[in-house]
Every structure is written in structure tokens, then in C-alpha cells.
């Protein structure tokens, strides 16, 4: 979700206006993704590195997040959207943490569609947290010593019981990963678009998904292996 600031700047507006419009896109995309058959949508809303922005912008973003969660709780329950989070949410303001806890709890039974908010998220801190938890499990004797199998180790990531992303979309014309799901997106398909997040539309999402469907995912194998002769 990139480009809020530049969207605002282009219009001579303060950055926070871009973030406000960005929240509207979050609403639209939550349901657009579901309509297009997506089972899980993860939004990179706030990174560990975003904390280093000016204090007033971080404060405004936290305020927006609180406002958004307050408004959305009922919608999520009514429309059966399960909310989950990844990231060091324990460092977020207490009010935001409370709302997150309540919303996650109120929607935990829904299994058709999940919205994951990456908040205070960074892949490197995720690895640090996972290694710490894993080492503690080894010390406690609940994990064997030595190199863990990937399937065991990934249980210590924030995404423990979530599938890896199939498609990652980055808006605003930047072509970097910015510490997002680095391990989980090892075999994801990437889609880069110049559209700023506040302008990202249902049609843009449909275009990205259509593009995804035209790709051949080989996971290191050959084309012949994944598409044996005779299959379309
Ligand atoms: C993304 O928009 C929103 C957050 C990181 C919270 P930016 O704020 O990064 O917008 P640009 O990159 O300055 O345009
Ligand atoms: Mg940005």
C-alpha cells in the first residue's frame, strides 16, 4: 500500500489526506478481493521502519488505524471477514491493541475470507522473533536440536498457520520488497504498478490477478515437469 504521500503531494494536500484516502482503498479492496475469489488478503499497513517517520505522521497513522478499526468491527462481523495481524503489535498504542484484540476475537470463527493487517511488521524482526522462540523451544526440549525442517521452523513465524502469498502487489511505481514477507514470498508472483494506493481500484486488482493467472509457476522445476505434454 504505497503512494499515499505522493498522491497527496500531487494535489497540494497534507500527507495525512493521502493516508485518509488510503483507508478508503483498504475498505474497497477488502471486499473487491473477496469478490474476485481471494481467500486471504494481507495489507502491509505499517512497517517497523515506518516508525522512524516524523512523530506527527506516526501519531496520525495510529489515530487513523484506531478510527478505522472502531468503524470496521461491525462490518467485519456482519460480512464475515476474519481479521488477523502479523507484526510486533505489542508495541502499538494500547487503544489500538485493545481494538485489534477485540476484532480478532469477534471474527475468529469466520473461515471463508481473512484480512491480515501487517502492523509494525518487518521480515527481519519476524526472523529475530522466530529464532528466539525456536531457541527457547529447543532449550525447553520441545524441539530437537540441529537444523529444523522448514515446515517446523515456519511455525515460529507470525504467519505460522497461514499459506504463503501467491501474488504480491506493490503500488506507486517502487520496485523493491521493503522487508515484506521475504521468506513467505520466496515463490510469490510479484506485480508492480505505478498507480498510487489511494487510486488503486477494483479494476486494477482484477488486472493484477488476470496477469497472475497468465504466469507459469515452476517452483524451480522445468516447464515440461509442471505442464506435462498434452495438458493445456
Ligand atoms: C503508504 O504510503 C502508507 C504507509 C506507509 C503507511 P506512503 O506514506 O509510503 O506514501 P509515499 O511513498 O510517501 O508516496
Ligand atoms: Mg512510501
Tab-separated table of C-alpha atoms and ligand atoms in Angstrom:
chain	number	residue	atom	x	y	z
A	1	UNK	CA	0.000	0.000	0.000
A	2	UNK	CA	2.400	2.657	-1.220
A	3	UNK	CA	1.966	6.137	-2.615
A	4	UNK	CA	-0.356	7.862	-0.140
A	5	UNK	CA	2.108	10.689	0.460
A	6	UNK	CA	2.792	11.320	-3.230
A	7	UNK	CA	-0.923	11.142	-4.040
A	8	UNK	CA	-1.491	13.972	-1.538
A	9	UNK	CA	1.539	15.968	-2.642
A	10	UNK	CA	0.361	15.899	-6.261
A	11	UNK	CA	-2.819	17.613	-5.091
A	12	UNK	CA	-1.144	20.086	-2.750
A	13	UNK	CA	-2.655	18.309	0.256
A	14	UNK	CA	-1.012	17.268	3.540
A	15	UNK	CA	0.281	13.671	3.623
A	16	UNK	CA	-2.371	12.648	6.116
A	17	UNK	CA	-5.039	13.326	3.464
A	18	UNK	CA	-3.353	10.695	1.340
A	19	UNK	CA	-3.476	8.258	4.251
A	20	UNK	CA	-7.140	9.079	4.790
A	21	UNK	CA	-7.874	8.287	1.164
A	22	UNK	CA	-5.731	5.187	1.519
A	23	UNK	CA	-8.082	3.905	4.208
A	24	UNK	CA	-10.947	4.187	1.698
A	25	UNK	CA	-8.951	1.978	-0.660
A	26	UNK	CA	-8.457	-0.520	2.163
A	27	UNK	CA	-12.242	-0.739	2.518
A	28	UNK	CA	-12.796	-1.154	-1.210
A	29	UNK	CA	-10.035	-3.737	-1.586
A	30	UNK	CA	-11.164	-5.822	1.365
A	31	UNK	CA	-14.367	-6.642	-0.472
A	32	UNK	CA	-13.068	-6.416	-4.037
A	33	UNK	CA	-10.518	-9.133	-3.266
A	34	UNK	CA	-13.172	-11.388	-1.833
A	35	UNK	CA	-15.443	-10.793	-4.835
A	36	UNK	CA	-12.556	-11.852	-7.078
A	37	UNK	CA	-12.124	-15.143	-5.217
A	38	UNK	CA	-9.215	-14.254	-2.940
A	39	UNK	CA	-9.239	-16.200	0.353
A	40	UNK	CA	-6.653	-14.187	2.223
A	41	UNK	CA	-5.576	-10.597	1.722
A	42	UNK	CA	-2.587	-9.204	3.603
A	43	UNK	CA	-2.106	-5.446	3.708
A	44	UNK	CA	1.281	-4.015	4.643
A	45	UNK	CA	-0.139	-1.104	6.594
A	46	UNK	CA	2.741	-0.112	8.847
A	47	UNK	CA	6.311	-1.365	8.836
A	48	UNK	CA	8.876	-1.453	11.603
A	49	UNK	CA	10.780	1.125	9.550
A	50	UNK	CA	7.714	3.407	9.251
A	51	UNK	CA	8.148	4.112	12.955
A	52	UNK	CA	11.084	6.309	12.015
A	53	UNK	CA	8.799	8.776	10.231
A	54	UNK	CA	8.169	12.157	11.881
A	55	UNK	CA	6.328	11.759	15.161
A	56	UNK	CA	3.241	13.639	13.987
A	57	UNK	CA	2.830	11.377	10.949
A	58	UNK	CA	3.200	8.214	13.058
A	59	UNK	CA	0.674	9.640	15.530
A	60	UNK	CA	-1.755	10.481	12.727
A	61	UNK	CA	-1.388	6.978	11.256
A	62	UNK	CA	-2.118	5.389	14.639
A	63	UNK	CA	-5.132	7.673	15.019
A	64	UNK	CA	-6.407	6.624	11.602
A	65	UNK	CA	-5.876	2.974	12.426
A	66	UNK	CA	-7.876	3.326	15.628
A	67	UNK	CA	-10.670	5.160	13.799
A	68	UNK	CA	-10.700	2.523	11.056
A	69	UNK	CA	-10.866	-0.407	13.490
A	70	UNK	CA	-13.630	1.213	15.516
A	71	UNK	CA	-15.696	1.658	12.379
A	72	UNK	CA	-14.911	-1.685	10.827
A	73	UNK	CA	-15.615	-4.078	13.701
A	74	UNK	CA	-19.345	-4.268	12.944
A	75	UNK	CA	-18.747	-4.569	9.204
A	76	UNK	CA	-16.351	-7.457	9.705
A	77	UNK	CA	-18.811	-9.300	11.923
A	78	UNK	CA	-21.734	-8.635	9.578
A	79	UNK	CA	-19.815	-9.536	6.420
A	80	UNK	CA	-17.921	-12.459	7.950
A	81	UNK	CA	-14.387	-11.136	7.490
A	82	UNK	CA	-11.850	-12.730	9.777
A	83	UNK	CA	-9.239	-10.232	10.948
A	84	UNK	CA	-5.732	-11.253	11.885
A	85	UNK	CA	-2.474	-9.389	12.340
A	86	UNK	CA	1.215	-10.029	11.801
A	87	UNK	CA	3.986	-7.925	13.315
A	88	UNK	CA	5.102	-6.660	16.705
A	89	UNK	CA	1.640	-5.433	17.623
A	90	UNK	CA	2.635	-5.340	21.299
A	91	UNK	CA	4.467	-2.067	20.589
A	92	UNK	CA	1.386	-0.313	19.167
A	93	UNK	CA	-0.639	2.180	21.273
A	94	UNK	CA	-2.752	0.472	23.958
A	95	UNK	CA	-6.050	1.617	22.405
A	96	UNK	CA	-5.139	0.137	19.042
A	97	UNK	CA	-4.035	-3.114	20.687
A	98	UNK	CA	-7.340	-3.409	22.507
A	99	UNK	CA	-9.359	-2.859	19.331
A	100	UNK	CA	-7.233	-5.358	17.454
A	101	UNK	CA	-7.694	-7.956	20.171
A	102	UNK	CA	-11.466	-7.418	20.232
A	103	UNK	CA	-11.820	-7.551	16.464
A	104	UNK	CA	-9.596	-10.603	16.075
A	105	UNK	CA	-11.604	-12.379	18.779
A	106	UNK	CA	-15.005	-11.336	17.407
A	107	UNK	CA	-14.160	-12.661	13.931
A	108	UNK	CA	-12.041	-15.737	14.716
A	109	UNK	CA	-14.768	-18.211	13.730
A	110	UNK	CA	-15.050	-16.974	10.148
A	111	UNK	CA	-13.151	-19.215	7.783
A	112	UNK	CA	-14.165	-18.100	4.281
A	113	UNK	CA	-12.124	-14.962	3.997
A	114	UNK	CA	-9.314	-13.431	6.051
A	115	UNK	CA	-7.916	-9.930	6.115
A	116	UNK	CA	-4.421	-9.802	7.596
A	117	UNK	CA	-3.022	-6.449	8.673
A	118	UNK	CA	0.760	-6.284	8.802
A	119	UNK	CA	1.311	-3.771	11.595
A	120	UNK	CA	4.689	-2.832	12.935
A	121	UNK	CA	5.811	-5.639	10.662
A	122	UNK	CA	9.250	-6.339	9.240
A	123	UNK	CA	10.635	-9.619	7.922
A	124	UNK	CA	13.893	-9.233	9.803
A	125	UNK	CA	12.241	-8.632	13.164
A	126	UNK	CA	9.958	-11.570	12.363
A	127	UNK	CA	13.018	-13.795	11.866
A	128	UNK	CA	14.579	-12.499	15.092
A	129	UNK	CA	11.369	-13.237	16.999
A	130	UNK	CA	11.043	-16.666	15.386
A	131	UNK	CA	14.657	-17.627	16.133
A	132	UNK	CA	14.234	-16.516	19.757
A	133	UNK	CA	11.056	-18.568	20.171
A	134	UNK	CA	12.575	-21.531	18.392
A	135	UNK	CA	15.739	-21.462	20.535
A	136	UNK	CA	13.569	-21.315	23.658
A	137	UNK	CA	11.643	-24.369	22.432
A	138	UNK	CA	14.892	-26.261	21.850
A	139	UNK	CA	16.135	-25.298	25.333
A	140	UNK	CA	12.835	-26.479	26.818
A	141	UNK	CA	13.137	-29.779	24.969
A	142	UNK	CA	10.001	-29.342	22.865
A	143	UNK	CA	12.045	-29.068	19.643
A	144	UNK	CA	15.025	-31.287	18.783
A	145	UNK	CA	18.443	-29.577	18.433
A	146	UNK	CA	20.008	-29.173	14.977
A	147	UNK	CA	18.748	-27.597	11.771
A	148	UNK	CA	14.964	-27.595	11.800
A	149	UNK	CA	12.928	-28.658	8.785
A	150	UNK	CA	11.359	-25.626	7.142
A	151	UNK	CA	7.873	-26.891	7.972
A	152	UNK	CA	8.753	-26.900	11.658
A	153	UNK	CA	10.612	-23.623	11.710
A	154	UNK	CA	7.837	-21.736	9.942
A	155	UNK	CA	5.571	-22.472	12.911
A	156	UNK	CA	7.526	-19.788	14.757
A	157	UNK	CA	6.881	-17.063	12.191
A	158	UNK	CA	3.949	-14.657	12.681
A	159	UNK	CA	2.372	-16.368	9.684
A	160	UNK	CA	2.590	-19.831	11.307
A	161	UNK	CA	-0.721	-21.236	10.070
A	162	UNK	CA	-1.205	-19.015	7.035
A	163	UNK	CA	-0.473	-20.064	3.459
A	164	UNK	CA	2.357	-18.358	1.579
A	165	UNK	CA	1.189	-15.496	-0.637
A	166	UNK	CA	0.640	-16.404	-4.293
A	167	UNK	CA	0.691	-12.829	-5.526
A	168	UNK	CA	2.252	-9.706	-4.049
A	169	UNK	CA	1.221	-6.334	-5.454
A	170	UNK	CA	3.222	-3.180	-4.890
A	171	UNK	CA	1.664	0.116	-5.856
A	172	UNK	CA	3.194	3.520	-6.586
A	173	UNK	CA	5.920	2.518	-9.042
A	174	UNK	CA	8.516	1.398	-6.499
A	175	UNK	CA	10.173	-1.899	-7.374
A	176	UNK	CA	11.571	-3.076	-4.050
A	177	UNK	CA	10.404	-5.512	-1.362
A	178	UNK	CA	10.858	-3.239	1.694
A	179	UNK	CA	11.169	-6.044	4.250
A	180	UNK	CA	7.760	-7.549	3.441
A	181	UNK	CA	7.191	-11.314	3.841
A	182	UNK	CA	10.661	-12.034	2.495
A	183	UNK	CA	10.586	-15.708	3.464
A	184	UNK	CA	6.932	-16.338	2.730
A	185	UNK	CA	7.088	-14.662	-0.681
A	186	UNK	CA	10.057	-16.789	-1.782
A	187	UNK	CA	7.941	-18.144	-4.659
A	188	UNK	CA	5.268	-15.485	-4.882
A	189	UNK	CA	4.495	-13.787	-8.159
A	190	UNK	CA	5.127	-10.049	-7.999
A	191	UNK	CA	3.096	-7.350	-9.658
A	192	UNK	CA	4.325	-3.774	-9.775
A	193	UNK	CA	2.034	-0.948	-10.776
A	194	UNK	CA	2.624	2.822	-10.994
A	195	UNK	CA	-0.835	3.537	-9.523
A	196	UNK	CA	-0.740	5.267	-6.126
A	197	UNK	CA	-2.561	3.325	-3.417
A	198	UNK	CA	-5.406	5.861	-2.985
A	199	UNK	CA	-6.191	5.471	-6.714
A	200	UNK	CA	-5.858	1.664	-6.778
A	201	UNK	CA	-9.213	0.329	-7.967
A	202	UNK	CA	-11.186	-2.894	-8.320
A	203	UNK	CA	-10.181	-2.929	-11.991
A	204	UNK	CA	-6.508	-2.598	-11.059
A	205	UNK	CA	-6.824	-5.554	-8.713
A	206	UNK	CA	-8.619	-7.583	-11.387
A	207	UNK	CA	-5.835	-6.726	-13.853
A	208	UNK	CA	-3.156	-7.896	-11.405
A	209	UNK	CA	-4.989	-11.162	-10.774
A	210	UNK	CA	-5.545	-11.756	-14.502
A	211	UNK	CA	-1.819	-11.185	-15.033
A	212	UNK	CA	-1.071	-13.677	-12.272
A	213	UNK	CA	-3.210	-16.317	-13.982
A	214	UNK	CA	-1.206	-15.981	-17.199
A	215	UNK	CA	2.045	-16.901	-15.472
A	216	UNK	CA	3.550	-20.354	-15.198
A	217	UNK	CA	4.693	-21.140	-11.667
A	218	UNK	CA	7.509	-23.656	-11.830
A	219	UNK	CA	8.899	-23.614	-8.278
A	220	UNK	CA	12.370	-24.376	-9.610
A	221	UNK	CA	11.214	-27.125	-11.938
A	222	UNK	CA	11.035	-27.125	-15.728
A	223	UNK	CA	8.087	-26.136	-17.832
A	224	UNK	CA	7.766	-29.761	-19.020
A	225	UNK	CA	7.553	-31.005	-15.435
A	226	UNK	CA	4.808	-28.658	-14.362
A	227	UNK	CA	2.929	-28.924	-17.651
A	228	UNK	CA	3.277	-32.498	-18.963
A	229	UNK	CA	2.652	-32.954	-22.706
A	230	UNK	CA	-0.983	-32.848	-23.641
A	231	UNK	CA	-2.085	-30.501	-20.839
A	232	UNK	CA	-3.159	-27.038	-21.921
B	1	LIG	C1	1.994	4.203	2.211
B	1	LIG	O1	2.115	5.456	1.632
B	1	LIG	C2	1.333	4.234	3.550
B	1	LIG	C3	2.193	3.891	4.694
B	1	LIG	C4	3.435	3.523	4.644
B	1	LIG	C5	1.562	3.951	5.997
B	1	LIG	P1	3.413	6.344	1.855
B	1	LIG	O2	3.191	7.191	3.058
B	1	LIG	O3	4.632	5.493	1.897
B	1	LIG	O4	3.396	7.257	0.545
B	1	LIG	P2	4.654	7.837	-0.242
B	1	LIG	O5	5.606	6.717	-0.521
B	1	LIG	O6	5.267	8.902	0.605
B	1	LIG	O7	4.046	8.368	-1.503
B	2	LIG	MG1	6.090	5.042	0.553
